[in-house]
Short mmCIF file of C-alpha atoms in Angstrom, two decimals:
data_model
loop_
_atom_site.label_atom_id
_atom_site.label_comp_id
_atom_site.label_asym_id
_atom_site.label_seq_id
_atom_site.Cartn_x
_atom_site.Cartn_y
_atom_site.Cartn_z
CA MET A 1 -15.18 6.38 2.87
CA ASP A 2 -16.35 6.54 6.34
CA SER A 3 -15.44 9.36 8.94
CA SER A 4 -13.16 7.31 11.06
CA SER A 5 -10.98 6.39 7.87
CA THR A 6 -11.02 9.94 6.98
CA ARG A 7 -9.64 10.86 10.36
CA ARG A 8 -7.16 8.19 10.08
CA GLN A 9 -5.74 9.43 6.79
CA ASN A 10 -5.74 12.89 8.00
CA THR A 11 -3.75 12.11 11.10
CA ARG A 12 -1.08 9.91 9.19
CA ARG A 13 -0.53 12.99 6.55
CA LYS A 14 -0.09 15.38 9.42
CA LEU A 15 2.66 12.91 10.63
CA PHE A 16 4.22 12.46 7.78
CA GLU A 17 4.40 16.10 7.07
CA ALA A 18 5.67 16.67 10.67
CA ALA A 19 8.50 14.00 10.30
CA VAL A 20 9.70 14.67 7.18
CA THR A 21 10.05 18.38 8.10
CA LEU A 22 11.42 17.65 11.46
CA ILE A 23 13.87 14.90 9.91
CA ALA A 24 15.06 16.95 6.90
CA GLU A 25 15.81 19.90 9.46
CA GLN A 26 17.78 18.27 12.16
CA GLY A 27 18.41 14.38 10.89
CA PHE A 28 16.77 11.11 11.91
CA SER A 29 18.59 10.32 14.87
CA SER A 30 17.98 13.87 16.67
CA THR A 31 14.39 13.93 15.62
CA THR A 32 12.13 12.40 18.33
CA VAL A 33 8.56 10.82 18.68
CA ASP A 34 7.66 13.80 21.01
CA GLU A 35 8.66 16.43 18.53
CA ILE A 36 7.07 14.48 15.61
CA ALA A 37 3.98 14.55 17.74
CA GLU A 38 4.07 18.07 18.89
CA ARG A 39 4.72 19.31 15.25
CA ALA A 40 1.73 17.30 14.02
CA GLY A 41 -0.41 18.60 16.80
CA VAL A 42 -1.38 15.22 18.18
CA ALA A 43 -0.80 13.12 21.29
CA LYS A 44 2.41 10.89 21.51
CA GLY A 45 0.55 7.72 21.71
CA THR A 46 -1.25 8.71 18.39
CA VAL A 47 2.21 8.29 16.73
CA TYR A 48 2.48 4.60 18.00
CA TYR A 49 -1.00 3.84 17.27
CA ASN A 50 -0.61 4.51 13.65
CA PHE A 51 3.18 3.24 13.23
CA ALA A 52 5.23 0.71 15.62
CA SER A 53 8.03 2.81 15.83
CA LYS A 54 10.01 6.09 14.68
CA THR A 55 11.94 3.94 12.13
CA VAL A 56 8.68 2.43 10.88
CA LEU A 57 7.29 5.84 10.41
CA PHE A 58 10.00 7.02 8.55
CA GLU A 59 10.21 3.80 6.28
CA GLU A 60 6.54 4.30 5.11
CA LEU A 61 7.26 8.01 4.89
CA LEU A 62 9.88 7.46 2.05
CA ARG A 63 7.71 4.82 0.49
CA HIS A 64 4.62 7.13 0.27
CA GLY A 65 6.62 9.94 -1.05
CA ILE A 66 8.39 7.97 -3.81
CA GLU A 67 5.07 6.33 -4.58
CA LEU A 68 3.45 9.80 -5.01
CA LEU A 69 6.37 10.95 -7.30
CA THR A 70 6.09 7.74 -9.28
CA ASP A 71 2.49 8.23 -9.75
CA SER A 72 3.12 11.83 -10.81
CA LEU A 73 5.56 10.47 -13.41
CA GLN A 74 3.25 7.89 -14.74
CA ARG A 75 0.36 10.39 -15.36
CA ALA A 76 2.30 12.78 -17.01
CA ALA A 77 3.34 10.23 -19.51
CA ASP A 78 -0.21 8.75 -19.87
CA GLU A 79 -1.63 12.37 -20.50
CA THR A 80 0.84 13.05 -23.25
CA ALA A 81 0.17 9.67 -24.93
CA GLU A 82 -3.49 10.34 -24.69
CA ARG A 83 -2.76 13.86 -26.46
CA GLY A 84 -0.86 12.11 -28.99
CA GLY A 85 2.36 13.27 -28.12
CA SER A 86 5.58 11.63 -28.77
CA ARG A 87 7.84 9.66 -26.19
CA ILE A 88 10.36 12.71 -26.17
CA ASP A 89 7.26 14.92 -25.13
CA ALA A 90 6.34 12.48 -22.65
CA LEU A 91 9.69 12.57 -20.84
CA ASP A 92 9.68 16.28 -20.91
CA ALA A 93 6.19 16.06 -19.30
CA MET A 94 7.89 13.89 -16.60
CA VAL A 95 10.68 16.43 -15.96
CA ARG A 96 7.99 19.03 -15.36
CA ALA A 97 5.91 16.64 -13.41
CA GLY A 98 8.99 15.98 -11.22
CA LEU A 99 9.98 19.71 -10.71
CA ASP A 100 6.36 20.33 -9.54
CA PHE A 101 6.19 17.39 -7.23
CA ILE A 102 9.65 18.73 -5.82
CA SER A 103 8.34 22.42 -5.46
CA ARG A 104 5.35 20.86 -3.39
CA TYR A 105 7.74 18.57 -1.16
CA PRO A 106 11.00 20.37 -0.95
CA ALA A 107 11.73 18.56 2.40
CA LEU A 108 10.89 15.23 1.20
CA THR A 109 13.13 15.51 -1.59
CA GLN A 110 15.94 16.71 0.59
CA LEU A 111 15.50 13.83 2.88
CA TYR A 112 15.39 11.15 -0.12
CA VAL A 113 18.57 12.70 -1.77
CA ALA A 114 20.58 12.59 1.55
CA GLU A 115 19.46 9.01 2.54
CA LEU A 116 20.38 7.62 -0.98
CA TRP A 117 24.26 7.99 0.47
CA ARG A 118 23.77 6.08 3.62
CA THR A 119 24.31 2.27 3.60
CA ASN A 120 23.58 1.52 7.36
CA ARG A 121 19.64 2.20 7.57
CA ALA A 122 17.09 -0.42 8.31
CA TRP A 123 14.90 0.96 5.39
CA GLN A 124 17.79 0.77 2.65
CA SER A 125 16.05 -1.85 0.86
CA THR A 126 12.80 -0.46 0.83
CA LEU A 127 14.31 3.00 -0.65
CA MET A 128 16.07 0.82 -3.41
CA GLN A 129 12.66 -0.62 -4.24
CA VAL A 130 10.61 2.28 -4.34
CA ARG A 131 13.45 4.49 -6.23
CA GLN A 132 13.19 1.56 -8.77
CA LYS A 133 9.59 1.76 -9.17
CA ALA A 134 10.05 5.46 -10.22
CA ILE A 135 13.10 4.78 -12.75
CA ALA A 136 10.96 1.95 -14.28
CA VAL A 137 8.43 4.57 -15.45
CA ILE A 138 10.92 6.49 -17.17
CA GLU A 139 12.78 3.12 -18.52
CA SER A 140 9.20 2.38 -20.10
CA VAL A 141 9.07 5.32 -22.00
CA LEU A 142 12.63 5.17 -23.19
CA HIS A 143 11.91 1.42 -24.29
CA GLU A 144 8.94 2.87 -26.44
CA ALA A 145 10.86 5.73 -27.96
CA VAL A 146 13.67 3.01 -29.12
CA THR A 147 10.81 0.62 -30.36
CA THR A 148 9.02 3.28 -32.41
CA GLY A 149 12.42 4.96 -33.77
CA GLU A 150 12.27 8.05 -31.85
CA LEU A 151 15.64 7.02 -30.03
CA SER A 152 18.69 4.97 -31.32
CA ASP A 153 18.65 1.54 -30.09
CA GLU A 154 22.13 1.95 -28.89
CA ILE A 155 20.89 4.28 -26.12
CA ASP A 156 21.72 2.61 -22.42
CA ILE A 157 18.21 2.91 -21.09
CA PRO A 158 19.00 2.17 -17.59
CA LEU A 159 21.51 4.46 -17.22
CA THR A 160 19.77 7.36 -19.28
CA ALA A 161 16.54 6.75 -16.87
CA SER A 162 18.66 7.15 -13.73
CA ALA A 163 20.32 9.95 -15.13
CA LEU A 164 17.22 11.92 -16.12
CA PHE A 165 15.81 10.95 -12.64
CA GLY A 166 18.82 12.40 -10.89
CA MET A 167 19.14 15.35 -13.11
CA VAL A 168 15.61 16.48 -12.28
CA LEU A 169 16.06 15.92 -8.37
CA VAL A 170 19.66 17.73 -8.21
CA ALA A 171 18.61 20.63 -10.55
CA ALA A 172 15.50 21.16 -8.52
CA LEU A 173 17.34 21.19 -5.05
CA ASP A 174 19.81 23.50 -6.52
CA TRP A 175 17.25 25.71 -8.04
CA GLN A 176 15.72 25.76 -4.81
CA SER A 177 18.63 26.33 -2.67
CA PHE A 178 20.54 28.71 -4.79
CA GLN A 179 18.41 30.26 -7.53
CA PRO A 180 15.01 30.65 -5.73
CA GLU A 181 14.27 33.61 -7.84
CA ARG A 182 13.73 31.51 -10.83
CA SER A 183 10.23 30.63 -11.75
CA ILE A 184 9.47 26.74 -12.20
CA ASP A 185 8.88 27.59 -15.89
CA GLU A 186 12.41 28.72 -16.30
CA VAL A 187 14.09 25.68 -14.55
CA HIS A 188 11.82 23.43 -16.58
CA SER A 189 12.72 25.46 -20.02
CA ALA A 190 16.50 24.77 -19.40
CA LEU A 191 15.93 21.21 -18.43
CA SER A 192 13.80 20.74 -21.35
CA ARG A 193 16.60 22.36 -23.68
CA LEU A 194 19.02 19.69 -22.06
CA LEU A 195 16.63 16.64 -22.68
CA GLN A 196 15.96 17.65 -26.35
CA GLY A 197 19.48 18.22 -27.11
CA ARG A 198 21.16 15.07 -25.39
CA VAL A 199 18.22 12.31 -25.17
CA GLY A 200 16.41 13.63 -28.15
CA GLY A 201 19.24 14.11 -30.53
CA ASP A 202 19.89 10.34 -30.16
CA ARG A 203 17.00 9.67 -32.57
CA LYS A 204 17.32 7.44 -35.57
CA ASP A 205 17.73 8.74 -38.93
CA VAL A 206 14.40 8.20 -40.82
CA GLY A 207 13.74 8.53 -44.55
#
């Protein structure tokens, strides 16, 4: 990768970080391009050089963030499979990966959750598309678990995948907002027990 490409990626990363922090703090409408540029330490024209508008920047911000999360979930599932772990183990690893991601990008997560409830945004369809990519990774592992007999074929896969995704998001935000003294290991342990009891408890009887 040449130096100009590296510089541009670094600039876009700074703009992403500045935008997500500001928008999480004060909302999309109240955040100006001037503020984003100032927070990122770049000229205002640099924002428009990289993104056609504030709306485009925000849409790309959401896409970029959720794609990072999706990659983290997929990597956790793949690494578990490589170690010979079960699909329930893979789901547990994905819970941990989700918590790790949210602890690294708390402002992005707050922003994502807030935007899920809005219906008048230009980027709503993009948000739904990238969300579905993340859900699909979880659905894939659930399908495999049903196929191998680890889970009952009566499980509602789409709803269960959405519930697991939402559980991690909400639990992580609650942890960071109201129980910050807890370690990530404590939070993961609690969610792991819930996962093993509710999802893992649906395993078929064998033998």
